[in-house]
CSV table of C-alpha atoms and ligand atoms in Angstrom, one decimal:
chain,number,residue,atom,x,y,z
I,11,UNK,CA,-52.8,-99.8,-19.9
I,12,UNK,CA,-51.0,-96.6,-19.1
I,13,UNK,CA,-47.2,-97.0,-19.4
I,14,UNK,CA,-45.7,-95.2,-16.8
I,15,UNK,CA,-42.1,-93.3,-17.6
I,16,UNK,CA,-39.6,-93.5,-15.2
I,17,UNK,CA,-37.4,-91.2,-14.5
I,18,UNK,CA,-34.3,-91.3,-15.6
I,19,UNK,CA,-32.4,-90.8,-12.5
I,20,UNK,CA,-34.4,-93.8,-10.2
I,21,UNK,CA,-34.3,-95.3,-9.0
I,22,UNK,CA,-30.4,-95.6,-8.0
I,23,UNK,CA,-29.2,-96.8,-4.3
I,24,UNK,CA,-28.4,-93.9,-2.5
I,25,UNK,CA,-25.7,-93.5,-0.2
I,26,UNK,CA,-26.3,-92.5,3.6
I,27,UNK,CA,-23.8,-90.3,5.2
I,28,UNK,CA,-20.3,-89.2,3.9
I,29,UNK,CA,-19.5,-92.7,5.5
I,30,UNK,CA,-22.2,-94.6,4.2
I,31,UNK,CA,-23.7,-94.0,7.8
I,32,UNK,CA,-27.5,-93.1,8.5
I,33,UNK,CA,-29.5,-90.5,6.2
I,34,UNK,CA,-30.7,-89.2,8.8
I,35,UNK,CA,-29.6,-88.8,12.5
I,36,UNK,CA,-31.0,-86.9,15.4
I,37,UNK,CA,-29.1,-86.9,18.5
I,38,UNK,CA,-30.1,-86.0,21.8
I,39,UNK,CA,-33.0,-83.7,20.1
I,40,UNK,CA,-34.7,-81.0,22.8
I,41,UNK,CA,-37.6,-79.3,21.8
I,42,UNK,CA,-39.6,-76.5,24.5
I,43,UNK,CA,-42.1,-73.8,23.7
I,44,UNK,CA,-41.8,-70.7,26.2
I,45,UNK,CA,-45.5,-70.2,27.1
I,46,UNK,CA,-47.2,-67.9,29.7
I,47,UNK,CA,-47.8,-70.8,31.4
I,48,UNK,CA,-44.9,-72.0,32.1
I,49,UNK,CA,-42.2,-74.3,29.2
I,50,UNK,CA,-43.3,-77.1,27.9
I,51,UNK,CA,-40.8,-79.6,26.7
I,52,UNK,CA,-42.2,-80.9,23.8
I,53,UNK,CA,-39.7,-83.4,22.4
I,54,UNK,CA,-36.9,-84.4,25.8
I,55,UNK,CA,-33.3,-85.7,24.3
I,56,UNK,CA,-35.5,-87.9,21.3
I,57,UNK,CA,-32.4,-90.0,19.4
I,58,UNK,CA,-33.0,-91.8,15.9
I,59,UNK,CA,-32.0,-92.5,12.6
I,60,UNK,CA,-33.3,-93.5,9.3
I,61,UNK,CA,-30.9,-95.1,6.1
I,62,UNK,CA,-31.6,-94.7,2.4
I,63,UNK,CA,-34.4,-97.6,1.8
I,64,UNK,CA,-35.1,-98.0,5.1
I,65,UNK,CA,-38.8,-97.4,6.9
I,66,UNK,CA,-39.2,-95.9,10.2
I,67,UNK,CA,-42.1,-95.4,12.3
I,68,UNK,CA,-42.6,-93.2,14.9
I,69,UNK,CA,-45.8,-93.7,16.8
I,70,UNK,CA,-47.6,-92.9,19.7
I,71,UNK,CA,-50.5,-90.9,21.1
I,72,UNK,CA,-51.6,-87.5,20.7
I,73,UNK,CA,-49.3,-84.8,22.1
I,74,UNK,CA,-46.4,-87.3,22.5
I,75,UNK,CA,-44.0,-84.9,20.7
I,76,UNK,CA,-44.3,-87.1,17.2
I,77,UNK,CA,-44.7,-83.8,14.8
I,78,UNK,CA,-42.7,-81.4,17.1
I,79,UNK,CA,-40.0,-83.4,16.3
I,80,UNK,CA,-40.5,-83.6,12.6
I,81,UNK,CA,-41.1,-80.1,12.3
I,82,UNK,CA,-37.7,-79.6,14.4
I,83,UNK,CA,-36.0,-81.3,11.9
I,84,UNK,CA,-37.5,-79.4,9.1
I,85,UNK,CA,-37.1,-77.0,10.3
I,86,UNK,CA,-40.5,-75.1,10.2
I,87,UNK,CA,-41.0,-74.9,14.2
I,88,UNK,CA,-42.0,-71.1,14.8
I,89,UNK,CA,-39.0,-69.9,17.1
I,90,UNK,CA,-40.2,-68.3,19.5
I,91,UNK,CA,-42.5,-69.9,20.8
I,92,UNK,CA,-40.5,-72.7,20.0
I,93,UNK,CA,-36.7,-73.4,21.0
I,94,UNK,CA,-34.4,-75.9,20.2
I,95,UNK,CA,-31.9,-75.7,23.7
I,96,UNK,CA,-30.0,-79.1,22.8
I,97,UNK,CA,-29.4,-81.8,19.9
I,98,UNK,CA,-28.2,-82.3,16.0
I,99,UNK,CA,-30.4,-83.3,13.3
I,100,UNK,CA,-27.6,-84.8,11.1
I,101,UNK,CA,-28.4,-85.2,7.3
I,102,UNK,CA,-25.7,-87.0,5.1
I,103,UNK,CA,-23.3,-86.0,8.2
I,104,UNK,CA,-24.0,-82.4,8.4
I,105,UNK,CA,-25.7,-81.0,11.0
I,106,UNK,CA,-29.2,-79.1,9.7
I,107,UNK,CA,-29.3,-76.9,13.3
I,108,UNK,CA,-26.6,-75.5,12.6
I,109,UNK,CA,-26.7,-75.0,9.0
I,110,UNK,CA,-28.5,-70.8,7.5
I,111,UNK,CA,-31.8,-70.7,6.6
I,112,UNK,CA,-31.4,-70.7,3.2
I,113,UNK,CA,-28.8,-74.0,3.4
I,114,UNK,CA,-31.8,-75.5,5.1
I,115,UNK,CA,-34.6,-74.4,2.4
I,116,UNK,CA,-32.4,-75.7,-0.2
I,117,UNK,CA,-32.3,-78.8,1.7
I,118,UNK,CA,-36.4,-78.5,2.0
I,119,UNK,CA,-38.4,-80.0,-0.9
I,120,UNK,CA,-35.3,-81.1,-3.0
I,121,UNK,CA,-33.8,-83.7,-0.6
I,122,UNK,CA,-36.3,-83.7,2.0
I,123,UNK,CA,-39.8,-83.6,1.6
I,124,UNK,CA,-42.4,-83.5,3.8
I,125,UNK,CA,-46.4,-84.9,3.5
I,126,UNK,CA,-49.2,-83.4,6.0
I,127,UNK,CA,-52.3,-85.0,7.3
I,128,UNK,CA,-54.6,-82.8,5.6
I,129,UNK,CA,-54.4,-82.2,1.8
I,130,UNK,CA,-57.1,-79.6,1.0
I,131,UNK,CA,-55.3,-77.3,3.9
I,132,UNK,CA,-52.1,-77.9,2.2
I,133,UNK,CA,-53.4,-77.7,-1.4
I,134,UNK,CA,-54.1,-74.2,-3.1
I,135,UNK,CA,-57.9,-74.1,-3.5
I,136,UNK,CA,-58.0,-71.9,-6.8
I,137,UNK,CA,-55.2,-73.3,-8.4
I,138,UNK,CA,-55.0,-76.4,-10.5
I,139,UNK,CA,-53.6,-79.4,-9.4
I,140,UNK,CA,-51.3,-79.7,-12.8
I,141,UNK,CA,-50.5,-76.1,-11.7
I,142,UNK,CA,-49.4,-76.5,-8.7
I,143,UNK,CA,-47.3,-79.7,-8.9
I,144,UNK,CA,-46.2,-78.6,-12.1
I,145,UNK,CA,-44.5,-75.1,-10.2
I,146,UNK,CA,-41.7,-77.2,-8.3
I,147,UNK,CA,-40.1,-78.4,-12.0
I,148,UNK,CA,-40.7,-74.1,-12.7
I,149,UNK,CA,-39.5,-72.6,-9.9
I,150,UNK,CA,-37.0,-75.6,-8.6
I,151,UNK,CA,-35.5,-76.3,-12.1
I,152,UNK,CA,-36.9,-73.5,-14.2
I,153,UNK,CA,-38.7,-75.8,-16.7
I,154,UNK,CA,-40.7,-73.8,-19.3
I,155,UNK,CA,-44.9,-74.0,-18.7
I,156,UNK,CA,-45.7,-76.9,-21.2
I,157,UNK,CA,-42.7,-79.3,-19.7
I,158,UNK,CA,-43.8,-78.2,-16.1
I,159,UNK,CA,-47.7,-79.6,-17.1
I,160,UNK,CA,-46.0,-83.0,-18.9
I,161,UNK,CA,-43.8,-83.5,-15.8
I,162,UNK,CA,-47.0,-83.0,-13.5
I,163,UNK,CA,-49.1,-85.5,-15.3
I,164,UNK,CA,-46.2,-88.3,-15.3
I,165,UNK,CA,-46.3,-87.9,-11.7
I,166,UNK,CA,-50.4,-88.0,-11.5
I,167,UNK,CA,-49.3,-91.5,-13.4
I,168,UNK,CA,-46.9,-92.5,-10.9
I,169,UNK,CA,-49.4,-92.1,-8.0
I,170,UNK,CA,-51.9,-93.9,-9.8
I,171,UNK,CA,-54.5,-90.9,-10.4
I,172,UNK,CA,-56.7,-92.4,-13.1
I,173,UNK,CA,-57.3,-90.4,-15.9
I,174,UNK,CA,-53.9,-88.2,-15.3
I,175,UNK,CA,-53.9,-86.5,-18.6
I,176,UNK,CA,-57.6,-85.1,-18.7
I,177,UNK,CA,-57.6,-84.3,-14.8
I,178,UNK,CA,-54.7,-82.4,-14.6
I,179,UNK,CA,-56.6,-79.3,-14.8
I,180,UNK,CA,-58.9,-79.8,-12.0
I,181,UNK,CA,-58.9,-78.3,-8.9
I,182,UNK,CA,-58.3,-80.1,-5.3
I,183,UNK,CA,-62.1,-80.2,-4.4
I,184,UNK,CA,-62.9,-81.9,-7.6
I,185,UNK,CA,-60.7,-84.9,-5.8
I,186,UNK,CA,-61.6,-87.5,-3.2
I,187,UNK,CA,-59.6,-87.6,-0.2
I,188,UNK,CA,-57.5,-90.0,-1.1
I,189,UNK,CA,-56.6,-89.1,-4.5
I,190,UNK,CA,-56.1,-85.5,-2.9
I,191,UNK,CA,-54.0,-87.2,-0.7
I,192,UNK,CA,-51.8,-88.9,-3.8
I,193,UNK,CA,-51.4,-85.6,-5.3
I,194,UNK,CA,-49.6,-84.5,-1.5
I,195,UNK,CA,-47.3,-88.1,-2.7
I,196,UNK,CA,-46.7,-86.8,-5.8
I,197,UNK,CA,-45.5,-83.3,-4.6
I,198,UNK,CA,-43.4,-84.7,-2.2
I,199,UNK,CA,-41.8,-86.9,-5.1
I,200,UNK,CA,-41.5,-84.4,-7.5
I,201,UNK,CA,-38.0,-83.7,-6.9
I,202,UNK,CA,-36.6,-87.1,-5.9
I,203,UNK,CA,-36.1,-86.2,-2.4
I,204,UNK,CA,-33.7,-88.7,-0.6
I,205,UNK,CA,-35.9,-88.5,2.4
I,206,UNK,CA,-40.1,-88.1,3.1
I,207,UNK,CA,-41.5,-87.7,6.2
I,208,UNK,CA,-44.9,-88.1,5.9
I,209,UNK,CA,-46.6,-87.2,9.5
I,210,UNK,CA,-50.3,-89.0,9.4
I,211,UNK,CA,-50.7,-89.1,5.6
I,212,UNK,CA,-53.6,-91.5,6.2
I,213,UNK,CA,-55.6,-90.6,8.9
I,214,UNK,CA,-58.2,-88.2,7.4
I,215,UNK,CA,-59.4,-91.4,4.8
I,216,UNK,CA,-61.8,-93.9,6.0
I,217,UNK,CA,-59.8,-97.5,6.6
I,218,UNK,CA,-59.6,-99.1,2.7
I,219,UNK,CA,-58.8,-95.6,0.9
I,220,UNK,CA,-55.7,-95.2,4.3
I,221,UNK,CA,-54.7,-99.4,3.1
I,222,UNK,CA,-54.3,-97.9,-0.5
I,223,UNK,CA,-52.2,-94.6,0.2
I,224,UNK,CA,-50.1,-96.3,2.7
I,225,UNK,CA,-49.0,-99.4,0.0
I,226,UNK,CA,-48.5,-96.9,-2.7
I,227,UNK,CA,-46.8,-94.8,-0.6
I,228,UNK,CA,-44.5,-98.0,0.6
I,229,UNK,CA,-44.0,-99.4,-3.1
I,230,UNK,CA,-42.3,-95.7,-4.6
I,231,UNK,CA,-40.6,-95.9,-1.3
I,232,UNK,CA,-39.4,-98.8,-2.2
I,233,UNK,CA,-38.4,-98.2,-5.8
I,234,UNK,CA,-36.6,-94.7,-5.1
I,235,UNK,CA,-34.7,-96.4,-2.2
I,236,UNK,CA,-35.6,-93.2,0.0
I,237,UNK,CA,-35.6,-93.2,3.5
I,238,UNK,CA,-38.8,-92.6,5.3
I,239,UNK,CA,-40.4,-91.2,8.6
I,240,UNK,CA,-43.8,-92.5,9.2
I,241,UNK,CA,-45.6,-90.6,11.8
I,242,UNK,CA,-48.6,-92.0,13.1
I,243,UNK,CA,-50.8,-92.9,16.2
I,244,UNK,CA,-52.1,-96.2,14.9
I,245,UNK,CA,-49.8,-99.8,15.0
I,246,UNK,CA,-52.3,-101.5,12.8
I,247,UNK,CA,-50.9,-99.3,9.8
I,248,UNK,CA,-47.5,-99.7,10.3
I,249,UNK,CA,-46.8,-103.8,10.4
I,250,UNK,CA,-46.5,-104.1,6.9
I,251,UNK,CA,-44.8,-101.0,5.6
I,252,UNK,CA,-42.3,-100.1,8.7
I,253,UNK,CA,-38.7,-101.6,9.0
I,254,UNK,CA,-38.4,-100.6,12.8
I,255,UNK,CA,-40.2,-98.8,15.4
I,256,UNK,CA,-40.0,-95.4,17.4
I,257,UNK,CA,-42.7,-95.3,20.4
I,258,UNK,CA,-43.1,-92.0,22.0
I,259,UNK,CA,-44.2,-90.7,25.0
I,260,UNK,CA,-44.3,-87.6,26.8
I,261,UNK,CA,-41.7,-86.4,24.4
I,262,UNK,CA,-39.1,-89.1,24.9
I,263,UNK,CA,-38.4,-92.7,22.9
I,264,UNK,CA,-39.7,-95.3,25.4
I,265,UNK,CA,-38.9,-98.3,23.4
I,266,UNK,CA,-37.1,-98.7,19.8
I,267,UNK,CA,-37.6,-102.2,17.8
I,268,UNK,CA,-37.7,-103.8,14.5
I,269,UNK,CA,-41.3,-103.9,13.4
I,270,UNK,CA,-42.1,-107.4,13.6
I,271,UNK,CA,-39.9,-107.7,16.7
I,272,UNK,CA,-41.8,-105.2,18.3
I,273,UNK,CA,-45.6,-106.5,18.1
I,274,UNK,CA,-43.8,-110.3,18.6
I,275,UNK,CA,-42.3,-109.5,22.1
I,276,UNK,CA,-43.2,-105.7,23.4
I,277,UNK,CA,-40.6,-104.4,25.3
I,278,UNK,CA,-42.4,-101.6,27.5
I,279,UNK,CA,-45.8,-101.7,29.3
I,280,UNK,CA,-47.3,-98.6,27.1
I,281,UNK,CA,-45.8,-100.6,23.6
I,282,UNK,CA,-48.1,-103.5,25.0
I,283,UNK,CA,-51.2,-101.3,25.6
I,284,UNK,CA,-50.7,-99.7,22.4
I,285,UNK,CA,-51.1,-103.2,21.0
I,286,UNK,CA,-53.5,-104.6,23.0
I,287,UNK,CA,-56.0,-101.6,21.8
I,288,UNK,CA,-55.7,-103.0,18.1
I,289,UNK,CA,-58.9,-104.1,16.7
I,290,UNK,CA,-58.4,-107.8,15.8
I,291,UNK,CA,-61.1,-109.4,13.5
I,292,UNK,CA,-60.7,-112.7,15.9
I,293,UNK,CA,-61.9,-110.8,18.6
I,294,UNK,CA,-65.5,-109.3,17.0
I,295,UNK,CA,-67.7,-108.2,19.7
I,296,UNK,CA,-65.5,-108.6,22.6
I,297,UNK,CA,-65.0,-104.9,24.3
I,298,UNK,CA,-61.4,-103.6,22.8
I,299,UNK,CA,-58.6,-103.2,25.7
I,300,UNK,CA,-57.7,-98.8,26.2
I,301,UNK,CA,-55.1,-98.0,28.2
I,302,UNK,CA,-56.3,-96.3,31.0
I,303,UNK,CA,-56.2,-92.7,31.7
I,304,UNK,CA,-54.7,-90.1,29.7
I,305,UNK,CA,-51.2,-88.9,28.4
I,306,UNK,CA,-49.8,-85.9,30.8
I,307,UNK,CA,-50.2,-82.5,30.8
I,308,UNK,CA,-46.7,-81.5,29.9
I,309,UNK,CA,-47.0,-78.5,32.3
I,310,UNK,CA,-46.6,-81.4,34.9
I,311,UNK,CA,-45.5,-84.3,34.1
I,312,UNK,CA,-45.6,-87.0,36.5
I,313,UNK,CA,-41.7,-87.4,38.5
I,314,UNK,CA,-40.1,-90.7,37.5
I,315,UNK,CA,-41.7,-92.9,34.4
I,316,UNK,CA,-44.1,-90.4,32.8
I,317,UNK,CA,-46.3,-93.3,32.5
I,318,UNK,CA,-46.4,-94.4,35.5
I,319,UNK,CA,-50.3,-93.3,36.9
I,320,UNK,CA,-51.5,-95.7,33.4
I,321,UNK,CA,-48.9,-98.3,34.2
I,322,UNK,CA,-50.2,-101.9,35.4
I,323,UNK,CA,-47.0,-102.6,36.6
I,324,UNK,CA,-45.9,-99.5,37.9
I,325,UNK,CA,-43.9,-99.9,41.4
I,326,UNK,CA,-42.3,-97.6,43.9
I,327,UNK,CA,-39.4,-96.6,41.9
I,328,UNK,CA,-41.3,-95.7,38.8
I,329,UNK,CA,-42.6,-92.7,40.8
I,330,UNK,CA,-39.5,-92.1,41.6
I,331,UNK,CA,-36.4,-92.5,38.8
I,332,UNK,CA,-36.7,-91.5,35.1
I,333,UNK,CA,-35.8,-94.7,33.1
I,334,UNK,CA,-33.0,-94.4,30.9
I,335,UNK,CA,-33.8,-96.2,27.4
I,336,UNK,CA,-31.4,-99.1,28.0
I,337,UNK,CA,-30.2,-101.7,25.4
I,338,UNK,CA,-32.5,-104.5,25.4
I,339,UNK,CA,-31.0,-108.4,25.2
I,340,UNK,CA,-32.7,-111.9,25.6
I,341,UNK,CA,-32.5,-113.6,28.9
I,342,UNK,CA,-29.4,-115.3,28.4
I,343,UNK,CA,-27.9,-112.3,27.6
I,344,UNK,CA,-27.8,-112.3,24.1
I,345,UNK,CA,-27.9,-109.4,21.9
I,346,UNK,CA,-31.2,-107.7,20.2
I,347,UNK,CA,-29.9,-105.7,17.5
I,348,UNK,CA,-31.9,-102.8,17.7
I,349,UNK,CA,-34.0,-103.0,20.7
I,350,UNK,CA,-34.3,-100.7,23.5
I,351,UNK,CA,-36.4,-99.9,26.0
I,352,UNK,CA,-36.9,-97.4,28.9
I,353,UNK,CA,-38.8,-99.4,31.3
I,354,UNK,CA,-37.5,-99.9,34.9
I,355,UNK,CA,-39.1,-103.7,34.5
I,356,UNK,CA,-38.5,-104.4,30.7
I,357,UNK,CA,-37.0,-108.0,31.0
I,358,UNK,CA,-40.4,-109.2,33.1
I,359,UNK,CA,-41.8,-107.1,30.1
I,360,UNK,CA,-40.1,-108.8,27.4
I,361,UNK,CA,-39.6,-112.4,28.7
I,362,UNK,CA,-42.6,-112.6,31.1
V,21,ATP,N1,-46.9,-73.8,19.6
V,21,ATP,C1,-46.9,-74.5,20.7
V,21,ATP,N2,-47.0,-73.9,21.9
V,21,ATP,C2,-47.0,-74.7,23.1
V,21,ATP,N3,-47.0,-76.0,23.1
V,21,ATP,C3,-47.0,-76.6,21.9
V,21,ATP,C4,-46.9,-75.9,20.6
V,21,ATP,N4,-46.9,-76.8,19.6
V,21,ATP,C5,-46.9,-78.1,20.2
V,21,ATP,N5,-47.0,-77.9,21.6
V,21,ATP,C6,-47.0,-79.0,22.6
V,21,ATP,O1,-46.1,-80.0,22.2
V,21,ATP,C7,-46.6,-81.3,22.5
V,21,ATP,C8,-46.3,-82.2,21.4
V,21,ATP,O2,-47.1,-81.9,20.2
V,21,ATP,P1,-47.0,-82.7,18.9
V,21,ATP,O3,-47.8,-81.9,17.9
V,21,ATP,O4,-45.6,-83.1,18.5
V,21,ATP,O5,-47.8,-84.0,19.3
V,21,ATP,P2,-48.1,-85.3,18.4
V,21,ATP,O6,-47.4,-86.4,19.0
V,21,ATP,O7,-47.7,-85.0,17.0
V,21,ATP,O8,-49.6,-85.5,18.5
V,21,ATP,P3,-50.8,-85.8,17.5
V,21,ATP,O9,-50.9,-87.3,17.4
V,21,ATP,O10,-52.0,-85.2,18.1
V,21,ATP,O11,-50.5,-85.1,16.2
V,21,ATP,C9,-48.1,-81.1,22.7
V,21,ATP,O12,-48.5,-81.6,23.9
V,21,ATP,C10,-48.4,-79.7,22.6
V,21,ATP,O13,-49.0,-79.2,23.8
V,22,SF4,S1,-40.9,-97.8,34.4
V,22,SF4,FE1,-42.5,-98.5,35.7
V,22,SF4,S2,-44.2,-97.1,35.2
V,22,SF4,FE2,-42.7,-96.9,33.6
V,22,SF4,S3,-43.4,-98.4,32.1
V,22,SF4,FE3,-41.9,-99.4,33.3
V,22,SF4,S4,-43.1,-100.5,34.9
V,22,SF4,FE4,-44.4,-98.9,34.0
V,23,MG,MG1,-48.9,-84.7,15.2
C-alpha cells in the first residue's frame, strides 16, 4: 500500500471573504465580444457565489455562456474581441476586474486554479509529466530540481496515478485519458489553491473513467476544503458531487437551487427538460425525452424568455417580458433558501 504524505498545510478550513462571506462572488457579470457581425453578449448580468468547501455547478447547453464566464473570472478572455462593460468578480472581498494584471496572475495558479476539458492540449507533448508538474514548486516557490521531482510524484500519489514513482518520467501520450486527466488535478492542486474551477474535466473520458475523475476530484475537494466551480453540460454527473446548482441559458442564470432540491422539484421549464433528457436505467429502450429545438443564435435572441420558441408552456407574455430571476418560495409562502428562478410561470412549475 502506498502511504500517501499529506501536506503539511491541509487541509485547514479556510476562511471566505474578509467577513467570512463567499470565496467567490460575481455580481451582475456582462460579458460581449465586438464581432463584424454584430455584439454578442455572451454572459447577460450572471450573479453567483461559491464558499470555502462548498460545490457549485454551473450547467447548461452548449454556447450558454458557462466558460465565457469562467474565463471572465480568470481572467484569460482575449480583450478585444472580448469586453467586460459591467460586473465584479469578488475574491476574498476584493474585486479581481479591477485589480493589475500582475495582481491577477499572482492570484492565477496559487489561489485559483483552473482545469480544462482537454489534457493533451493543455499538457506539453515533449516534456515529462514529473517535469512539468514539478516546474510550479520551481518557478512558484523556487524549489531546487530534485525537491521539484519528489513534490511532483507525491502529487501523482495524491491523484491516485499507479506506479507514481517509476512513471513520473513519462510523457502525456504514454497516459490514458483519464490518468492524463488526473495529472490536469494534480496541477491544479499543486499549490493549494483556495478555489478550482474545473470547466468539463470529464467529458472527453468514456462514462466509468468520467465516475472516477469526478469522485476523486470531489474527495480532495473535500479534504482541502476548497471551493469549487463545476462546469458542465450534463445533470447526471453533478447529483452526487454538487452542493447547489447554476442553470444557464442564453447567457443568463435561469434557475439557482440546492442540488437535490433542484432534480426533486425543478423550478423552470428548461431545468425540467434538462432532466427529463437524463438516461435512466428504469427507462431502457424507451426513446429518451430532447428538448426540442435549439439554443439561440446570440446575434438574435428571441424578445422576452430566450427560451420561449422550446418552451411547452410558453404564453403570450413570454414573447414579450424578459423574466427577472425571482426568489422562489413554497405555496404557502414559505421560504426556499436558495432557490430562484426566472420563469414568468415558475410556481405552476414548481408546485404543479
Ligand atoms: N471569441 C469569441 N467571439 C465571439 N463570440 C464568442 C467568442 N467566444 C465565445 N463566444 C460566444 O459566447 C457564447 C458562449 O460561449 P461559451 O464558450 O461560454 O459557451 P459554453 O456554455 O461554455 O458552451 P460549451 O458547452 O459548448 O462549452 C457562444 O455562443 C459563443 O458564440
Ligand atoms: S418564462 Fe415562459 S417561455 Fe420562459 S421558461 Fe417560463 S413559461 Fe417558458
Ligand atoms: Mg464551455
Amino acid at each position: 500500500m502506498t502511504i500517501i504524505e499529506q501536506p503539511a498545510s491541509v487541509p485547514s478550513p479556510r476562511a471566505g471573504g474578509a467577513d467570512g462571506g463567499p470565496l467567490l462572488e460575481v455580481r451582475d457579470l456582462h460579458v460581449e465580444f465586438h464581432t463584424r457581425d454584430g455584439i454578442v453578449r455572451a454572459v447577460n448580468g450572471v450573479n453567483y457565489s461559491v464558499s470555502a468547501g462548498e460545490t457549485l455547478a454551473v450547467l447548461g447547453e452548449s454556447g450558454s455562456g458557462k466558460s465565457v464566464t469562467a474565463q471572465a473570472i480568470m481572467g484569460i478572455l482575449d480583450m478585444p474581441p472580448a469586453k467586460i462593460p459591467q460586473g465584479e468578480v469578488l475574491f476574498r472581498g476584493q474585486d479581481m476586474l479591477k485589480m493589475s494584471a500582475d495582481e491577477r496572475r499572482q492570484l492565477r495558479g496559487a489561489k485559483i486554479a483552473m482545469i480544462f476539458q482537454d489534457a493533451l492540449s493543455s499538457l506539453n507533448p515533449v516534456l515529462t509529466v514529473g517535469y512539468q508538474l514539478g516546474e510550479m514548486f520551481r518557478v512558484h516557490q523556487g524549489m531546487s530540481k530534485k525537491d521539484a521531482k519528489a513534490k511532483a510524484i507525491e502529487l501523482m500519489d495524491r491523484v491516485k496515478i499507479p506506479a507514481a514513482r517509476e512513471r513520473v518520467n513519462d510523457f502525456p501520450h504514454q497516459f490514458s485519458g483519464g490518468m492524463r486527466q488526473r495529472i490536469m488535478i494534480a496541477m491544479a492542486l499543486a499549490l493549494e489553491p483556495d478555489l478550482i474551477i474545473a470547466d468539463e474535466p470529464t467529458t472527453a473520458l468514456d462514462v466509468t473513467v468520467q465516475a472516477q475523475v469526478m469522485d476523486l476530484l470531489a474527495e480532495l475537494q473535500r479534504e482541502y476544503n476548497m471551493g469549487l466551480i463545476l462546469i458542465t453540460h450534463d445533470l447526471g454527473v453533478v447529483a452526487d458531487v454538487a452542493d447547489k446548482i447554476a442553470v444557464m441559458y442564453a447567457g443568463r442564470i435561469v434557475e439557482q437551487a440546492p442540488v437535490h432540491e433542484l432534480y426533486k422539484r425543478p423550478a423552470h421549464p428548461y431545468t425540467r427538460g434538462l432532466l427529463d433528457s437524463i438516461p435512466r436505467l428504469d427507462q431502457k429502450g424507451q426513446e429518451l425525452y430532447a428538448i426540442q429545438g435549439l439554443p439561440p443564435n446570440l446575434l438574435k435572441v428571441p424578445s422576452g424568455c430566450a427560451f420561449n420558441p422550446r418552451c411547452p408552456k410558453a404564453q403570450d407574455i413570454c414573447r414579450t417580458d424578459v423574466p427577472a430571476l425571482v426568489e422562489v418560495t413554497e405555496r404557502d409562502g414559505g421560504a426556499l433558501p436558495g432557490r430562484r428562478s426566472a420563469c414568468h410561470f415558475w410556481e405552476e412549475t414548481i408546485h404543479g
